[in-house]
């Protein structure tokens, strides 16, 4: 493909907000590559160490970008723009991706596009053949955020509810830590829950604002359960791992879907979506699909590889911003919190 005689819009996208270094090449909204390097090094510390994340992004970013270009069979000079995650995320990690994107765009003399990571999670639902119709409601559940978003267009989104304390992913990760499971805990709890009884233990459902979430109580309740039962029987955890995981996961999915359902009825949308790392959860995916079938809503779930952090979702968001002529300048700085 030659840039001179091709009308196609090609962009390179970079994601570095947390512990995944990822790059993707997208042409006219079609993903040609999506390379993800996960920083497994954080595992031995039981959570992401921000300074280590920045250093690992620095070590990986050139290789990951080169691989993304190679897999897409593209040359850097064929690119029309560079999209990158501006935030929210870890500042040091975001600086690595932002500086790389700026330098690359400057060197190639092409525009920069800044992308909001949470918008990108929502737009991962457009990386399929049958995307949602506007307006739709998206439940975005990741390691740092839990939001109900009213999506009016590709670039127009309104947060109608979010967590007042821990995020859903955090609730999974903290429970896994209490149970002695490796980080990140979400997939581990998911795996264990498959053989457990979801009714074995009961955890509290928080009674708070209409579209708000709270997950700190459920985590504390698990801590108290373990403390109380292990005092009586030191092998309690060992013998009840699967049932605890299943009951805990079931409660989180219940809380999420109750609020999502209420939001869909309140805003009278016909299409519903889920997004973010926790949307990789097998019970959430199944229960969400069942809820939508029962209520006559159209359910949208991103392909598994686009649920957790990846640059393809940054690319598709960058593509819509490119179509709207929404570019960033070289002064653009990362932001750590949601804007
Ligand atoms: O979206 P993401 O990759 O990163 C952030 O933007 O935070 O989400 C990561 C979160 C972690 O908390 C992880 O434990 C959770 O998503 N997660 C899961 C599953 N896969 C990832 N939680 C429950 N079940 C899963 N299968
Ligand atoms: Zn994310």
mmCIF file of C-alpha atoms in Angstrom, residues 21-325:
data_model
loop_
_atom_site.group_PDB
_atom_site.id
_atom_site.type_symbol
_atom_site.label_atom_id
_atom_site.label_comp_id
_atom_site.label_asym_id
_atom_site.label_seq_id
_atom_site.Cartn_x
_atom_site.Cartn_y
_atom_site.Cartn_z
ATOM 1 C CA UNK A 21 2.321 -2.487 26.352
ATOM 2 C CA UNK A 22 0.270 -2.731 23.196
ATOM 3 C CA UNK A 23 0.329 -1.446 19.613
ATOM 4 C CA UNK A 24 -2.187 -1.870 16.824
ATOM 5 C CA UNK A 25 -2.423 -0.902 13.179
ATOM 6 C CA UNK A 26 -5.841 -0.041 11.806
ATOM 7 C CA UNK A 27 -6.788 0.884 8.233
ATOM 8 C CA UNK A 28 -10.223 2.408 7.582
ATOM 9 C CA UNK A 29 -11.485 1.056 10.905
ATOM 10 C CA UNK A 30 -10.213 -2.484 10.211
ATOM 11 C CA UNK A 31 -7.718 -3.893 12.703
ATOM 12 C CA UNK A 32 -4.677 -5.361 10.907
ATOM 13 C CA UNK A 33 -2.643 -6.126 14.034
ATOM 14 C CA UNK A 34 -2.965 -5.986 17.804
ATOM 15 C CA UNK A 35 0.249 -6.855 19.646
ATOM 16 C CA UNK A 36 0.033 -7.064 23.449
ATOM 17 C CA UNK A 37 2.972 -7.524 25.784
ATOM 18 C CA UNK A 38 1.699 -8.210 29.317
ATOM 19 C CA UNK A 39 4.023 -7.330 32.177
ATOM 20 C CA UNK A 40 3.976 -10.597 34.128
ATOM 21 C CA UNK A 41 6.787 -9.243 36.341
ATOM 22 C CA UNK A 42 4.192 -7.598 38.646
ATOM 23 C CA UNK A 43 2.879 -11.045 39.638
ATOM 24 C CA UNK A 44 5.555 -11.608 42.283
ATOM 25 C CA UNK A 45 4.533 -8.376 44.058
ATOM 26 C CA UNK A 46 0.797 -9.199 44.075
ATOM 27 C CA UNK A 47 -0.143 -6.018 42.172
ATOM 28 C CA UNK A 48 1.101 -3.452 39.664
ATOM 29 C CA UNK A 49 4.196 -1.495 40.778
ATOM 30 C CA UNK A 50 3.924 1.844 38.905
ATOM 31 C CA UNK A 51 7.661 2.532 38.567
ATOM 32 C CA UNK A 52 8.326 -0.989 37.321
ATOM 33 C CA UNK A 53 5.456 -0.616 34.823
ATOM 34 C CA UNK A 54 7.028 2.559 33.349
ATOM 35 C CA UNK A 55 10.417 0.898 32.971
ATOM 36 C CA UNK A 56 8.937 -2.187 31.321
ATOM 37 C CA UNK A 57 6.934 -0.024 28.890
ATOM 38 C CA UNK A 58 10.192 1.724 27.961
ATOM 39 C CA UNK A 59 11.880 -1.618 27.349
ATOM 40 C CA UNK A 60 9.031 -3.063 25.277
ATOM 41 C CA UNK A 61 7.493 -0.230 23.290
ATOM 42 C CA UNK A 62 9.875 -0.211 20.289
ATOM 43 C CA UNK A 63 9.644 -3.990 19.836
ATOM 44 C CA UNK A 64 5.847 -4.007 20.232
ATOM 45 C CA UNK A 65 5.361 -1.193 17.688
ATOM 46 C CA UNK A 66 7.721 -2.852 15.192
ATOM 47 C CA UNK A 67 5.849 -6.139 15.557
ATOM 48 C CA UNK A 68 2.469 -4.428 15.067
ATOM 49 C CA UNK A 69 3.725 -2.815 11.825
ATOM 50 C CA UNK A 70 5.258 -6.089 10.646
ATOM 51 C CA UNK A 71 2.094 -8.107 11.290
ATOM 52 C CA UNK A 72 0.056 -5.495 9.436
ATOM 53 C CA UNK A 73 2.619 -5.604 6.573
ATOM 54 C CA UNK A 74 2.926 -1.830 6.808
ATOM 55 C CA UNK A 75 5.800 0.579 6.706
ATOM 56 C CA UNK A 76 5.813 3.496 9.171
ATOM 57 C CA UNK A 77 5.780 5.910 6.225
ATOM 58 C CA UNK A 78 2.363 4.609 5.164
ATOM 59 C CA UNK A 79 0.779 5.813 8.420
ATOM 60 C CA UNK A 80 -1.551 8.825 8.404
ATOM 61 C CA UNK A 81 -1.786 9.381 12.171
ATOM 62 C CA UNK A 82 -0.640 8.117 15.583
ATOM 63 C CA UNK A 83 -3.231 7.504 18.303
ATOM 64 C CA UNK A 84 -2.231 6.967 21.932
ATOM 65 C CA UNK A 85 -3.828 6.511 25.361
ATOM 66 C CA UNK A 86 -3.730 9.862 27.117
ATOM 67 C CA UNK A 87 -5.426 8.641 30.320
ATOM 68 C CA UNK A 88 -6.717 7.636 32.774
ATOM 69 C CA UNK A 89 -3.954 5.397 34.091
ATOM 70 C CA UNK A 90 -0.568 5.413 35.809
ATOM 71 C CA UNK A 91 1.257 8.665 35.094
ATOM 72 C CA UNK A 92 4.709 7.188 34.427
ATOM 73 C CA UNK A 93 3.248 4.481 32.193
ATOM 74 C CA UNK A 94 1.170 7.010 30.236
ATOM 75 C CA UNK A 95 4.205 9.297 29.793
ATOM 76 C CA UNK A 96 6.097 6.506 28.019
ATOM 77 C CA UNK A 97 3.312 5.969 25.441
ATOM 78 C CA UNK A 98 2.613 9.684 25.065
ATOM 79 C CA UNK A 99 6.280 10.621 24.495
ATOM 80 C CA UNK A 100 6.752 7.757 22.067
ATOM 81 C CA UNK A 101 3.639 8.754 20.107
ATOM 82 C CA UNK A 102 4.680 12.411 19.995
ATOM 83 C CA UNK A 103 8.190 11.601 18.780
ATOM 84 C CA UNK A 104 6.891 9.132 16.179
ATOM 85 C CA UNK A 105 4.309 11.617 14.869
ATOM 86 C CA UNK A 106 6.891 14.406 14.761
ATOM 87 C CA UNK A 107 9.403 12.192 12.942
ATOM 88 C CA UNK A 108 6.839 11.105 10.343
ATOM 89 C CA UNK A 109 5.228 14.556 10.183
ATOM 90 C CA UNK A 110 1.722 13.168 10.749
ATOM 91 C CA UNK A 111 -0.961 14.168 13.273
ATOM 92 C CA UNK A 112 -1.438 12.871 16.801
ATOM 93 C CA UNK A 113 -4.735 11.666 18.254
ATOM 94 C CA UNK A 114 -5.213 11.459 22.039
ATOM 95 C CA UNK A 115 -7.585 8.759 23.261
ATOM 96 C CA UNK A 116 -9.454 8.371 26.553
ATOM 97 C CA UNK A 117 -8.858 4.785 27.706
ATOM 98 C CA UNK A 118 -12.392 4.389 29.109
ATOM 99 C CA UNK A 119 -14.014 5.618 25.872
ATOM 100 C CA UNK A 120 -11.839 3.117 24.057
ATOM 101 C CA UNK A 121 -13.087 0.232 26.232
ATOM 102 C CA UNK A 122 -16.659 1.173 25.203
ATOM 103 C CA UNK A 123 -15.735 1.387 21.518
ATOM 104 C CA UNK A 124 -14.184 -2.103 21.635
ATOM 105 C CA UNK A 125 -17.816 -3.038 20.921
ATOM 106 C CA UNK A 126 -17.291 -1.654 17.406
ATOM 107 C CA UNK A 127 -14.586 -4.212 16.664
ATOM 108 C CA UNK A 128 -17.248 -6.687 15.542
ATOM 109 C CA UNK A 129 -19.410 -7.184 12.458
ATOM 110 C CA UNK A 130 -22.616 -6.187 14.274
ATOM 111 C CA UNK A 131 -21.887 -3.187 16.510
ATOM 112 C CA UNK A 132 -24.482 -1.585 18.822
ATOM 113 C CA UNK A 133 -26.928 1.021 17.569
ATOM 114 C CA UNK A 134 -27.045 4.457 19.219
ATOM 115 C CA UNK A 135 -28.080 5.338 21.814
ATOM 116 C CA UNK A 136 -26.964 2.397 23.913
ATOM 117 C CA UNK A 137 -25.918 1.774 27.486
ATOM 118 C CA UNK A 138 -22.515 0.302 28.241
ATOM 119 C CA UNK A 139 -21.404 -1.192 31.531
ATOM 120 C CA UNK A 140 -17.651 -0.548 31.619
ATOM 121 C CA UNK A 141 -15.943 -2.674 34.238
ATOM 122 C CA UNK A 142 -12.169 -2.627 34.574
ATOM 123 C CA UNK A 143 -9.468 -2.784 37.228
ATOM 124 C CA UNK A 144 -9.790 0.908 38.046
ATOM 125 C CA UNK A 145 -13.322 1.876 36.945
ATOM 126 C CA UNK A 146 -16.945 0.738 37.070
ATOM 127 C CA UNK A 147 -19.275 2.905 35.033
ATOM 128 C CA UNK A 148 -22.681 2.902 33.415
ATOM 129 C CA UNK A 149 -22.299 4.993 30.280
ATOM 130 C CA UNK A 150 -24.986 6.351 27.986
ATOM 131 C CA UNK A 151 -23.376 6.261 24.546
ATOM 132 C CA UNK A 152 -24.962 8.753 22.145
ATOM 133 C CA UNK A 153 -22.437 8.528 19.320
ATOM 134 C CA UNK A 154 -18.907 7.242 18.784
ATOM 135 C CA UNK A 155 -17.512 10.317 20.480
ATOM 136 C CA UNK A 156 -20.339 11.433 22.758
ATOM 137 C CA UNK A 157 -20.675 9.569 26.042
ATOM 138 C CA UNK A 158 -22.271 10.444 29.364
ATOM 139 C CA UNK A 159 -21.405 8.645 32.602
ATOM 140 C CA UNK A 160 -24.687 8.121 34.410
ATOM 141 C CA UNK A 161 -23.318 6.134 37.336
ATOM 142 C CA UNK A 162 -20.048 4.864 38.743
ATOM 143 C CA UNK A 163 -18.445 3.339 41.782
ATOM 144 C CA UNK A 164 -18.067 5.395 44.936
ATOM 145 C CA UNK A 165 -15.135 3.278 46.150
ATOM 146 C CA UNK A 166 -13.499 0.147 44.653
ATOM 147 C CA UNK A 167 -13.932 -0.900 41.026
ATOM 148 C CA UNK A 168 -15.408 -4.301 40.146
ATOM 149 C CA UNK A 169 -12.010 -5.551 38.909
ATOM 150 C CA UNK A 170 -10.419 -4.371 42.136
ATOM 151 C CA UNK A 171 -13.026 -6.357 44.100
ATOM 152 C CA UNK A 172 -12.005 -9.486 42.156
ATOM 153 C CA UNK A 173 -8.283 -8.775 42.606
ATOM 154 C CA UNK A 174 -8.577 -8.081 46.348
ATOM 155 C CA UNK A 175 -10.649 -11.215 46.941
ATOM 156 C CA UNK A 176 -8.076 -13.266 45.048
ATOM 157 C CA UNK A 177 -5.330 -11.806 47.229
ATOM 158 C CA UNK A 178 -7.249 -12.700 50.418
ATOM 159 C CA UNK A 179 -7.620 -16.234 49.055
ATOM 160 C CA UNK A 180 -3.901 -16.491 48.249
ATOM 161 C CA UNK A 181 -4.438 -16.553 44.465
ATOM 162 C CA UNK A 182 -1.947 -14.915 42.043
ATOM 163 C CA UNK A 183 -2.374 -11.437 40.495
ATOM 164 C CA UNK A 184 -4.398 -10.466 38.483
ATOM 165 C CA UNK A 185 -7.075 -12.225 40.480
ATOM 166 C CA UNK A 186 -10.117 -11.818 38.223
ATOM 167 C CA UNK A 187 -9.324 -14.674 35.833
ATOM 168 C CA UNK A 188 -8.297 -16.902 38.793
ATOM 169 C CA UNK A 189 -11.603 -16.354 40.634
ATOM 170 C CA UNK A 190 -13.449 -16.929 37.342
ATOM 171 C CA UNK A 191 -11.658 -20.277 36.849
ATOM 172 C CA UNK A 192 -12.267 -21.468 40.424
ATOM 173 C CA UNK A 193 -15.915 -20.350 40.390
ATOM 174 C CA UNK A 194 -16.692 -22.776 37.556
ATOM 175 C CA UNK A 195 -16.653 -25.723 39.979
ATOM 176 C CA UNK A 196 -18.200 -23.927 42.982
ATOM 177 C CA UNK A 197 -21.694 -23.399 44.350
ATOM 178 C CA UNK A 198 -22.778 -19.741 43.926
ATOM 179 C CA UNK A 199 -25.330 -20.129 46.736
ATOM 180 C CA UNK A 200 -22.898 -21.525 49.317
ATOM 181 C CA UNK A 201 -22.099 -18.180 50.957
ATOM 182 C CA UNK A 202 -23.939 -14.897 50.959
ATOM 183 C CA UNK A 203 -22.327 -11.493 50.582
ATOM 184 C CA UNK A 204 -24.035 -8.117 51.083
ATOM 185 C CA UNK A 205 -25.660 -6.207 48.184
ATOM 186 C CA UNK A 206 -24.966 -2.493 48.876
ATOM 187 C CA UNK A 207 -27.981 -0.202 49.112
ATOM 188 C CA UNK A 208 -26.735 3.026 47.549
ATOM 189 C CA UNK A 209 -27.660 5.671 44.921
ATOM 190 C CA UNK A 210 -29.642 4.602 41.840
ATOM 191 C CA UNK A 211 -26.792 4.042 39.366
ATOM 192 C CA UNK A 212 -23.895 4.035 41.812
ATOM 193 C CA UNK A 213 -21.794 1.050 42.801
ATOM 194 C CA UNK A 214 -19.852 0.165 45.925
ATOM 195 C CA UNK A 215 -17.570 -2.851 46.176
ATOM 196 C CA UNK A 216 -15.572 -2.180 49.324
ATOM 197 C CA UNK A 217 -18.228 -3.779 51.590
ATOM 198 C CA UNK A 218 -18.242 -7.121 49.811
ATOM 199 C CA UNK A 219 -14.460 -7.366 50.047
ATOM 200 C CA UNK A 220 -14.548 -6.578 53.800
ATOM 201 C CA UNK A 221 -17.312 -9.113 54.264
ATOM 202 C CA UNK A 222 -15.104 -11.783 52.645
ATOM 203 C CA UNK A 223 -12.237 -10.800 54.936
ATOM 204 C CA UNK A 224 -14.463 -11.193 58.033
ATOM 205 C CA UNK A 225 -15.845 -14.517 56.797
ATOM 206 C CA UNK A 226 -12.314 -15.887 56.326
ATOM 207 C CA UNK A 227 -11.095 -14.568 59.683
ATOM 208 C CA UNK A 228 -14.078 -16.043 61.540
ATOM 209 C CA UNK A 229 -14.097 -19.451 59.845
ATOM 210 C CA UNK A 230 -10.324 -19.984 59.768
ATOM 211 C CA UNK A 231 -10.226 -19.381 63.538
ATOM 212 C CA UNK A 232 -12.605 -22.349 63.948
ATOM 213 C CA UNK A 233 -11.069 -24.497 61.206
ATOM 214 C CA UNK A 234 -7.625 -23.656 59.760
ATOM 215 C CA UNK A 235 -8.415 -25.692 56.617
ATOM 216 C CA UNK A 236 -11.649 -23.753 55.910
ATOM 217 C CA UNK A 237 -10.265 -21.790 52.960
ATOM 218 C CA UNK A 238 -8.576 -24.806 51.433
ATOM 219 C CA UNK A 239 -11.824 -26.782 51.516
ATOM 220 C CA UNK A 240 -14.132 -24.013 50.343
ATOM 221 C CA UNK A 241 -12.112 -22.159 47.677
ATOM 222 C CA UNK A 242 -14.423 -22.910 44.742
ATOM 223 C CA UNK A 243 -17.638 -22.190 46.678
ATOM 224 C CA UNK A 244 -16.260 -18.881 48.006
ATOM 225 C CA UNK A 245 -15.120 -17.839 44.509
ATOM 226 C CA UNK A 246 -18.466 -18.799 42.964
ATOM 227 C CA UNK A 247 -20.547 -17.022 45.641
ATOM 228 C CA UNK A 248 -18.383 -13.905 45.594
ATOM 229 C CA UNK A 249 -18.383 -13.699 41.781
ATOM 230 C CA UNK A 250 -22.130 -14.337 41.663
ATOM 231 C CA UNK A 251 -22.748 -11.398 44.035
ATOM 232 C CA UNK A 252 -20.612 -9.017 41.930
ATOM 233 C CA UNK A 253 -22.364 -10.069 38.705
ATOM 234 C CA UNK A 254 -25.735 -9.646 40.428
ATOM 235 C CA UNK A 255 -24.900 -6.119 41.613
ATOM 236 C CA UNK A 256 -23.621 -5.109 38.164
ATOM 237 C CA UNK A 257 -26.594 -6.479 36.228
ATOM 238 C CA UNK A 258 -29.246 -5.102 38.605
ATOM 239 C CA UNK A 259 -27.974 -1.558 38.025
ATOM 240 C CA UNK A 260 -27.445 -2.089 34.315
ATOM 241 C CA UNK A 261 -30.986 -3.362 33.937
ATOM 242 C CA UNK A 262 -32.410 -0.380 35.808
ATOM 243 C CA UNK A 263 -30.394 2.002 33.601
ATOM 244 C CA UNK A 264 -31.624 0.318 30.407
ATOM 245 C CA UNK A 265 -35.246 0.646 31.554
ATOM 246 C CA UNK A 266 -34.795 4.244 32.712
ATOM 247 C CA UNK A 267 -33.162 5.404 29.470
ATOM 248 C CA UNK A 268 -35.306 3.093 27.320
ATOM 249 C CA UNK A 269 -32.485 1.840 25.149
ATOM 250 C CA UNK A 270 -32.740 -1.272 23.007
ATOM 251 C CA UNK A 271 -29.015 -2.029 22.780
ATOM 252 C CA UNK A 272 -26.779 -2.855 25.749
ATOM 253 C CA UNK A 273 -23.046 -3.496 25.896
ATOM 254 C CA UNK A 274 -20.380 -4.510 28.382
ATOM 255 C CA UNK A 275 -16.682 -3.611 28.202
ATOM 256 C CA UNK A 276 -13.394 -3.587 30.152
ATOM 257 C CA UNK A 277 -11.334 -6.343 31.751
ATOM 258 C CA UNK A 278 -14.167 -7.727 33.888
ATOM 259 C CA UNK A 279 -16.300 -8.194 30.749
ATOM 260 C CA UNK A 280 -13.954 -11.149 30.101
ATOM 261 C CA UNK A 281 -15.628 -12.845 33.098
ATOM 262 C CA UNK A 282 -17.469 -15.953 31.951
ATOM 263 C CA UNK A 283 -20.408 -15.614 34.369
ATOM 264 C CA UNK A 284 -20.913 -11.921 33.578
ATOM 265 C CA UNK A 285 -20.892 -12.647 29.823
ATOM 266 C CA UNK A 286 -23.420 -15.462 30.218
ATOM 267 C CA UNK A 287 -25.726 -13.688 32.692
ATOM 268 C CA UNK A 288 -25.638 -10.466 30.617
ATOM 269 C CA UNK A 289 -26.625 -12.367 27.488
ATOM 270 C CA UNK A 290 -29.458 -14.122 29.377
ATOM 271 C CA UNK A 291 -30.747 -10.854 30.868
ATOM 272 C CA UNK A 292 -30.846 -9.223 27.425
ATOM 273 C CA UNK A 293 -32.621 -12.197 25.849
ATOM 274 C CA UNK A 294 -35.211 -12.163 28.640
ATOM 275 C CA UNK A 295 -35.850 -8.404 28.347
ATOM 276 C CA UNK A 296 -35.707 -8.243 24.550
ATOM 277 C CA UNK A 297 -32.548 -6.126 24.467
ATOM 278 C CA UNK A 298 -29.769 -6.563 21.914
ATOM 279 C CA UNK A 299 -26.623 -7.701 23.803
ATOM 280 C CA UNK A 300 -23.124 -6.659 22.718
ATOM 281 C CA UNK A 301 -19.958 -8.158 24.152
ATOM 282 C CA UNK A 302 -16.508 -7.376 22.703
ATOM 283 C CA UNK A 303 -14.494 -10.326 21.390
ATOM 284 C CA UNK A 304 -12.531 -11.770 24.334
ATOM 285 C CA UNK A 305 -9.135 -10.328 23.262
ATOM 286 C CA UNK A 306 -10.568 -6.789 23.161
ATOM 287 C CA UNK A 307 -11.971 -6.864 26.738
ATOM 288 C CA UNK A 308 -8.736 -6.469 28.700
ATOM 289 C CA UNK A 309 -6.291 -3.695 27.813
ATOM 290 C CA UNK A 310 -5.274 -3.631 24.144
ATOM 291 C CA UNK A 311 -4.313 -1.094 21.485
ATOM 292 C CA UNK A 312 -6.983 -2.196 18.975
ATOM 293 C CA UNK A 313 -9.604 -0.352 21.029
ATOM 294 C CA UNK A 314 -7.355 2.727 21.038
ATOM 295 C CA UNK A 315 -7.035 2.375 17.256
ATOM 296 C CA UNK A 316 -10.783 2.214 16.592
ATOM 297 C CA UNK A 317 -11.377 5.221 18.866
ATOM 298 C CA UNK A 318 -8.522 7.065 17.129
ATOM 299 C CA UNK A 319 -10.107 6.220 13.793
ATOM 300 C CA UNK A 320 -13.434 7.846 14.754
ATOM 301 C CA UNK A 321 -11.579 10.888 16.094
ATOM 302 C CA UNK A 322 -9.576 11.058 12.855
ATOM 303 C CA UNK A 323 -12.819 11.034 10.833
ATOM 304 C CA UNK A 324 -14.091 13.898 13.021
ATOM 305 C CA UNK A 325 -10.847 15.822 12.509
#
